[in-house]
Coordinates of C-alpha atoms in Angstrom, one line a residue:
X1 CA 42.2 -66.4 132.8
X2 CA 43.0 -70.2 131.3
X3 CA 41.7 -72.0 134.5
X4 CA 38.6 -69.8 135.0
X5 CA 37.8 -70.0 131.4
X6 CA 37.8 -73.8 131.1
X7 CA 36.4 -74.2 134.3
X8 CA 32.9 -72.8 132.9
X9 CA 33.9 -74.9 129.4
X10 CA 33.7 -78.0 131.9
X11 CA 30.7 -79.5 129.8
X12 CA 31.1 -78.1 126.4
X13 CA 30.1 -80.2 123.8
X14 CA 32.4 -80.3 120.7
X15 CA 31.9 -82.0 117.1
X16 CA 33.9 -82.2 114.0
X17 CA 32.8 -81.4 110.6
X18 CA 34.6 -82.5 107.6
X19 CA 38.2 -82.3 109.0
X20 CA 39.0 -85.7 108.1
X21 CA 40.5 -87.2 105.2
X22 CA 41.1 -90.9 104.8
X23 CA 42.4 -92.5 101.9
X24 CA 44.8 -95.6 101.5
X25 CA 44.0 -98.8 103.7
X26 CA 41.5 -101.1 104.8
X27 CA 39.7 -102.1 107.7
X28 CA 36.4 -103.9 108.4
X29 CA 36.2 -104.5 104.6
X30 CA 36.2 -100.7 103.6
X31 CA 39.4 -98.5 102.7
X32 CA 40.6 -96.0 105.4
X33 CA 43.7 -94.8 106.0
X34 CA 44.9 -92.6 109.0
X35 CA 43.6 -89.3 110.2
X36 CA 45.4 -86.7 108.1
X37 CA 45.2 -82.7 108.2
X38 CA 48.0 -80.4 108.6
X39 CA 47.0 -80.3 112.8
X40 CA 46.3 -83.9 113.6
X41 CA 47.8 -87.6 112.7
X42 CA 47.2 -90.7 113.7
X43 CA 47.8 -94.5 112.2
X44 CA 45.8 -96.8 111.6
X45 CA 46.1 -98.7 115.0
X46 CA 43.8 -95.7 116.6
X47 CA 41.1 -95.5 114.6
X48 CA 38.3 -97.5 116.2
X49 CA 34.9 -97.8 113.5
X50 CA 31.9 -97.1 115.5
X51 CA 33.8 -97.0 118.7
X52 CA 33.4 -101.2 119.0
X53 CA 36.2 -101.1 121.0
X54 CA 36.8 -99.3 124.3
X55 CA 39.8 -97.0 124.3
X56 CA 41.3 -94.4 125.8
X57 CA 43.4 -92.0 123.6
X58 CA 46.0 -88.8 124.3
X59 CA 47.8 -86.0 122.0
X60 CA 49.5 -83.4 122.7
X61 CA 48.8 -80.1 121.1
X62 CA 52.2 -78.7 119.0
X63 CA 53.5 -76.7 121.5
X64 CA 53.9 -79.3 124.4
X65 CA 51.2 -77.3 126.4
X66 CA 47.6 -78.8 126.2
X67 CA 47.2 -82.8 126.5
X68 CA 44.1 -83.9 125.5
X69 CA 42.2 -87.5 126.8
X70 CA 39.3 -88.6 125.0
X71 CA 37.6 -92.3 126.3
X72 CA 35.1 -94.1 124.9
X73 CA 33.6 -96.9 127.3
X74 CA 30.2 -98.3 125.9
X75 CA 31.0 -102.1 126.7
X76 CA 32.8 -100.7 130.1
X77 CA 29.4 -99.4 131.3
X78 CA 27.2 -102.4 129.6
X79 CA 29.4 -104.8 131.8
X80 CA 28.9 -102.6 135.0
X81 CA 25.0 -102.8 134.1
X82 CA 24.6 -106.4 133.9
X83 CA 27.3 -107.1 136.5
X84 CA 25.2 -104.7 139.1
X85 CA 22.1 -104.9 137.8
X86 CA 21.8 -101.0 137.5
X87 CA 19.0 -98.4 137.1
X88 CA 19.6 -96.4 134.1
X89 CA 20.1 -92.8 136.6
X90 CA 22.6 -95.6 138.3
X91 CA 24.5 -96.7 135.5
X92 CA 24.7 -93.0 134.1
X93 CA 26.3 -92.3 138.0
X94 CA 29.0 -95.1 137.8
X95 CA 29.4 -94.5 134.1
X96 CA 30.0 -90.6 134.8
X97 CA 32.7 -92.1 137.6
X98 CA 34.4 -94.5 135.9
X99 CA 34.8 -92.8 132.8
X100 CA 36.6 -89.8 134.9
X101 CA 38.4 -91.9 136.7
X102 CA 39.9 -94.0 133.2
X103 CA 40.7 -89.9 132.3
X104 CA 42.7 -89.4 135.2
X105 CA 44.4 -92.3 135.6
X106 CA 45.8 -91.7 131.8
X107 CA 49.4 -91.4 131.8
X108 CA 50.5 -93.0 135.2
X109 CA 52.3 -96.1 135.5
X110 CA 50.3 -99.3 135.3
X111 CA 50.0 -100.2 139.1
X112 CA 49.0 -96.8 139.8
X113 CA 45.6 -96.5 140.7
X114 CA 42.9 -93.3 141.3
X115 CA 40.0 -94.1 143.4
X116 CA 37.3 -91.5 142.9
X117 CA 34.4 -91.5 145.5
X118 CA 31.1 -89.2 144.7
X119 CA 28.7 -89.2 147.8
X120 CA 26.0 -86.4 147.3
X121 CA 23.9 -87.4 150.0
X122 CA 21.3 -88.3 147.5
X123 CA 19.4 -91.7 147.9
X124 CA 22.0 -93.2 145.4
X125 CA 24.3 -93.9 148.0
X126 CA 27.4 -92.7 146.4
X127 CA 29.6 -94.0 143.8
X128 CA 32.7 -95.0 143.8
X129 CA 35.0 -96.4 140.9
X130 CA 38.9 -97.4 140.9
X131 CA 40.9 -97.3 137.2
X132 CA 44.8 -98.1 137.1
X133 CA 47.4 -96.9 134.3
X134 CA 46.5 -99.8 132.6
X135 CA 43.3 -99.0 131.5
X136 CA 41.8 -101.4 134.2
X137 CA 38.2 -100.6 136.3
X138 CA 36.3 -101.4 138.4
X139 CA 33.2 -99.8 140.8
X140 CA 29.9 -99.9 142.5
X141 CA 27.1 -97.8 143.8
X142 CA 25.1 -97.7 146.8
X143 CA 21.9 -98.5 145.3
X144 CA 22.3 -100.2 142.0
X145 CA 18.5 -100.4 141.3
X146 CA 17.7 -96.6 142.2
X147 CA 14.1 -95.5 140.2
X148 CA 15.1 -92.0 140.2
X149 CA 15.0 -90.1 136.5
X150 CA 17.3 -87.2 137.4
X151 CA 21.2 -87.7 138.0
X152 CA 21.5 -84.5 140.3
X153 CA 18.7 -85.8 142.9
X154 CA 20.3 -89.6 142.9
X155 CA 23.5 -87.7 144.1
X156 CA 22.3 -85.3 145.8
X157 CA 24.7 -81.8 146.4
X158 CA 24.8 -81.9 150.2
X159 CA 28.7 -84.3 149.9
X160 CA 31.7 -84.6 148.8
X161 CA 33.8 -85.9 146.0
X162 CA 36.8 -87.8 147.4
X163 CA 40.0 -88.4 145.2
X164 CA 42.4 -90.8 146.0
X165 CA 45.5 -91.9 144.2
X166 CA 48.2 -94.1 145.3
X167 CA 51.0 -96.8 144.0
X168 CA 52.4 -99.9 145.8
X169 CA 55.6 -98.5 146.6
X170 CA 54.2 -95.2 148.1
X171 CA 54.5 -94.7 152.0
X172 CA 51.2 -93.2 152.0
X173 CA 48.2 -92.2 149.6
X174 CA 47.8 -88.7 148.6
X175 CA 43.9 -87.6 149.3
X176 CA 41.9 -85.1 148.2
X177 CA 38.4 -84.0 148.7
X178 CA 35.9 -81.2 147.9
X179 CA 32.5 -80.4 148.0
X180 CA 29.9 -81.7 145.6
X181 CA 28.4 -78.5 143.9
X182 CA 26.3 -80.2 141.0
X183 CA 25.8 -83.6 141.6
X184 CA 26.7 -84.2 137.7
X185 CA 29.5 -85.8 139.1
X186 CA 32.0 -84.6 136.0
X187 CA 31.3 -81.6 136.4
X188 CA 32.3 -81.9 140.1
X189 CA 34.9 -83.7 139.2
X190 CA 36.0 -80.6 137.4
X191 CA 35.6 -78.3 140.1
X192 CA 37.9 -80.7 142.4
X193 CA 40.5 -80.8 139.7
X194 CA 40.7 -76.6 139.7
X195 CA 40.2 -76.1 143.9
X196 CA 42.2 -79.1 145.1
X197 CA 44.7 -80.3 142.6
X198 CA 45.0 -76.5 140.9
X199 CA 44.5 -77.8 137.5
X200 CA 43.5 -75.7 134.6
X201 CA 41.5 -78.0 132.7
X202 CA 38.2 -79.0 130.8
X203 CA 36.5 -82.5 131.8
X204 CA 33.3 -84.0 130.6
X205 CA 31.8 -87.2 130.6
X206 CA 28.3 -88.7 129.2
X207 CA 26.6 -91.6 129.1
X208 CA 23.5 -93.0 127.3
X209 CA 21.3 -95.8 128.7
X210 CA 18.3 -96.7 126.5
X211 CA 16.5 -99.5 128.3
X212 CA 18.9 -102.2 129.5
X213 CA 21.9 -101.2 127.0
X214 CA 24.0 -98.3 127.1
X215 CA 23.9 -97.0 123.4
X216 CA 27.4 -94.3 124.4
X217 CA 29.4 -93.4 127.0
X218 CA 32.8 -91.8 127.3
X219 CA 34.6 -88.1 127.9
X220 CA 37.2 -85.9 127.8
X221 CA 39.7 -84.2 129.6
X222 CA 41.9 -81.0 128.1
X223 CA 45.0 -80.0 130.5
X224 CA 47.1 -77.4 130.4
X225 CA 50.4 -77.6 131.0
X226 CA 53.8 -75.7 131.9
X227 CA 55.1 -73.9 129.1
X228 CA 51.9 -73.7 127.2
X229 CA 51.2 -70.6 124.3
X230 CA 48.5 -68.0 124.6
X231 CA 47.4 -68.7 121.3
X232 CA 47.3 -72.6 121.7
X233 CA 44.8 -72.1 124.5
X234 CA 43.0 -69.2 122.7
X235 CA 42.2 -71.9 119.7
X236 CA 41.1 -74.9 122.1
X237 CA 38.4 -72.4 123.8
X238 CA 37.2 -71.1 120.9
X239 CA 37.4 -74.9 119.4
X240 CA 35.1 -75.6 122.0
X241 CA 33.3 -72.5 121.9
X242 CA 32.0 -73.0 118.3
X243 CA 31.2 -76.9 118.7
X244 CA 28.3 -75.8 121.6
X245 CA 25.4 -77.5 119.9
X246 CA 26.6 -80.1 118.2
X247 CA 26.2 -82.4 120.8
X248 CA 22.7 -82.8 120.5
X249 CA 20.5 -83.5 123.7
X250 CA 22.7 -86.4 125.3
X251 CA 25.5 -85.4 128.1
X252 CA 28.4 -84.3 126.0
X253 CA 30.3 -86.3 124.7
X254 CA 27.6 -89.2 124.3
X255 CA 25.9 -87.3 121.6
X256 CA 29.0 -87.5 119.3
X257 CA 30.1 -91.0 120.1
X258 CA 26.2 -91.8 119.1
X259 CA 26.7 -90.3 115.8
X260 CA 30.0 -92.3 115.3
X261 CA 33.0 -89.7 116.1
X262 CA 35.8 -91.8 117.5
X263 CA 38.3 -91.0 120.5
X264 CA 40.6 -89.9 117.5
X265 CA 38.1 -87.3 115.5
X266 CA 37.3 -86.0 119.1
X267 CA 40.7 -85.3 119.8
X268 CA 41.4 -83.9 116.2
X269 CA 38.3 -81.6 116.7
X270 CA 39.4 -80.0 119.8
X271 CA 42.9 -79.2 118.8
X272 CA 42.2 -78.4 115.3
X273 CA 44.8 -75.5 114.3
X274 CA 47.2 -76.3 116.9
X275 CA 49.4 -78.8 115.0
X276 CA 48.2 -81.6 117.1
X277 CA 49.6 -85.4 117.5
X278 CA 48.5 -88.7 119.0
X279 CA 50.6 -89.5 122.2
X280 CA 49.1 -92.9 123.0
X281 CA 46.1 -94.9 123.4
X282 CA 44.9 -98.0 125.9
X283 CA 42.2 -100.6 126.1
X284 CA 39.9 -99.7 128.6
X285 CA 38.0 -102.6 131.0
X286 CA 36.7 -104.1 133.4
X287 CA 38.4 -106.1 135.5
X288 CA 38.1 -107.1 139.5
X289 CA 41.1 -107.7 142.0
X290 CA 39.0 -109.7 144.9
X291 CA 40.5 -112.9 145.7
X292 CA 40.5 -115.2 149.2
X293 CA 43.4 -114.2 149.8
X294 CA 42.3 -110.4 150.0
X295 CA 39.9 -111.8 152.2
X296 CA 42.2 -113.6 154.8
X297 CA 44.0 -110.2 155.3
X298 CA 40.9 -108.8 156.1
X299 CA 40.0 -111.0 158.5
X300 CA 43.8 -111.0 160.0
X301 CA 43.4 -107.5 160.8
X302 CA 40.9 -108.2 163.1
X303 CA 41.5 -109.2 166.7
X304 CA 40.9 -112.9 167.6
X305 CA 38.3 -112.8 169.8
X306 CA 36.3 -110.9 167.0
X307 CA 37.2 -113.5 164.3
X308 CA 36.2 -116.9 167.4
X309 CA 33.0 -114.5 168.1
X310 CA 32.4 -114.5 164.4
X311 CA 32.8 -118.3 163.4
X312 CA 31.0 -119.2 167.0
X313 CA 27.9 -117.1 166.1
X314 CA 27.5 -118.0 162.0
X315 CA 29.3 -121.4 161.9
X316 CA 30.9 -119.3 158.7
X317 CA 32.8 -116.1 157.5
X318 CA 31.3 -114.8 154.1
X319 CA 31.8 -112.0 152.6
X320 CA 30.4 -110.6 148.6
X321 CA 33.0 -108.4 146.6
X322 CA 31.5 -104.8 146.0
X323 CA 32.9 -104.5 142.3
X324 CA 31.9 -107.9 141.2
X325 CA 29.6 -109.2 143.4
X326 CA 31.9 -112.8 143.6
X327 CA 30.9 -114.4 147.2
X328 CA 33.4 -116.0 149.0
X329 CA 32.8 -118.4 152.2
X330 CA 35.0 -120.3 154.5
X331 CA 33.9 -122.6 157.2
X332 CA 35.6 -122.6 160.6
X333 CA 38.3 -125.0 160.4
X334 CA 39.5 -123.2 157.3
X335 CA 39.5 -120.1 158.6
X336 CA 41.8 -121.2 161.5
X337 CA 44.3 -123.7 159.3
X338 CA 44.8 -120.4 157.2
X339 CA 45.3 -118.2 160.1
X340 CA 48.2 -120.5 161.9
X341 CA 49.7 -120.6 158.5
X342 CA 50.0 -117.2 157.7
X343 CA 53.0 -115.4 157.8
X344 CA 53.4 -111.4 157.5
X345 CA 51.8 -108.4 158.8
X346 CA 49.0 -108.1 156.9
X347 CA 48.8 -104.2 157.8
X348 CA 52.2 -103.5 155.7
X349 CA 49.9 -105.8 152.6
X350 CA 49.0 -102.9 150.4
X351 CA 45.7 -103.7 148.1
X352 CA 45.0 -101.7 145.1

């Protein structure tokens, strides 16, 4: 009943009304002091005024039994914009995807990674974004300067959504993959978390573009876990229940970072009366991994006569970095000096 319950709550909104007290301390020039009430604490190292800062934070509801992720990712999504060049329906896409992907990476080990790939079919092109335990993203889509208005025809519903997670010292990735049913992408997102990874969970994420800046982004993500009470995950429901509204007419939970709730008051709204407490928290950013080094493995795992086919016919190999957009070129006797000095098999070289 948990998992089909929250699986409809995927995109409830949630606010918080008067549950906060702050006293002692100061920060930014005005007295404020941790997040008290008898269900939820926090020091002062979480708060973040205005959400300036992008940050990913987790709690844990009293029992052990419902972790909660709540993200905020405004500059996150700015950078992507200017880095891409995105349409507004294309910078809500990658937003959407990198925000889930930040949610799901929370709590594994830094060199960790999750790829997330959301392919519609829609003229977007797909979108795909990468975040390690560490807080670290990056990601692209197909068609950064898309004119569409409306999220669900840029992605389309006639795809998949593509999960893939995996650590340097794996033997092999694990994969999953379902069918896009919404083309809201967290909302899919959702769905794959419940059919493929058999999750019981809530996930939402929103982001809002006005013009060339993104105003809010961020999301959350509510998991149950073994061992959890009844009446633990009777109260989050019906937490998020009685916030639908509250939002206001952004994707939830852009609204409520909008209107200045932080990670922390998000957190503290959806476990009120379950004797919450803050696990953790991480910066959140962008960051790329291309180098020409990554390149020269690339171009080692082709056969020979493809790389002297290559150099004969453009004098040149270049190549432009999807998540960055960095172009690197190297001329011919370069690319053959660093091929007779390589060492390795560059098929054992893992990249994440």
């Amino acid at each position: 009943m948990f998992l089909r319950s929250f699986v409809k709550m995927l995109l409830l909104p949630f606010s918080c009304s008067a549950f906060v007290t702050r006293t002692a301390g100061t920060i930014g020039g005005r007295r404020r002091a941790p997040l008290t009430r008898h269900f939820f604490s926090v020091s002062e190292s979480y708060l973040n005024t205005n959400n300036v800062r992008d940050q990913a934070l987790s709690a844990l509801s009293g029992c052990g039994g419902l972790k909660v992720t709540v993200v905020t990712a405004r500059n996150l999504v700015n950078d992507l914009m200017s880095t891409h060049s995105l349409s507004e329906v294309a910078a809500q896409a990658l937003g959407r995807t990198a925000v889930c992907a930040v949610l799901l990476s929370n709590g594994m080990e830094d060199r960790q990674t999750v790829q997330i790939s959301v392919d519609g079919g829609g003229l977007l092109g797909g979108a795909v974004a990468i975040c390690n335990g560490a807080g670290e993203v990056r990601g692209f889509v197909g068609n950064a300067g898309l004119g569409l208005r409306d999220l669900r025809e840029a992605v389309g519903i006639k795809g998949t959504v593509q999960i893939v997670k995996n650590h340097p010292e794996w033997p092999r990735p694990y994969n999953g993959i379902t069918a896009v049913q919404s083309g809201e992408i967290d909302r899919d997102i959702g769905v794959y978390l419940a059919e493929s990874e058999q999750k019981s969970c809530a996930l939402a994420a929103g982001v809002k573009v006005e013009g060339v800046l993104c105003q809010a982004a961020g999301g959350y993500l509510v998991e149950q876990l073994p061992g959890c009470r009844k009446e633990a995950a009777k109260k989050v429901q019906a937490n998020l229940q009685r916030l639908v509204g509250k939002n206001g007419g952004d994707a939830v939970p852009a609204g409520l970072l909008r209107s200045g709730m932080e990670p922390a008051d998000i957190a503290a709204a959806i476990l009120e009366g379950t004797q919450g407490k803050a696990l953790g928290q991480i910066e959140v950013r962008r960051t790329c991994v291309c180098s020409e080094e990554r390149l020269l493995r690339s171009i080692r795992l082709l056969p020979r006569h493809e790389i002297d086919h290559i150099l004969m016919e453009h004098e040149k190999v270049e190549a432009k970095c999807e998540f960055c957009g960095k172009v690197y070129r190297m001329g011919p006797d370069e690319v053959r000096d660093k091929l007779e000095k390589a060492t390795g098999d560059p098929s054992k070289q893992v990249d994440l």
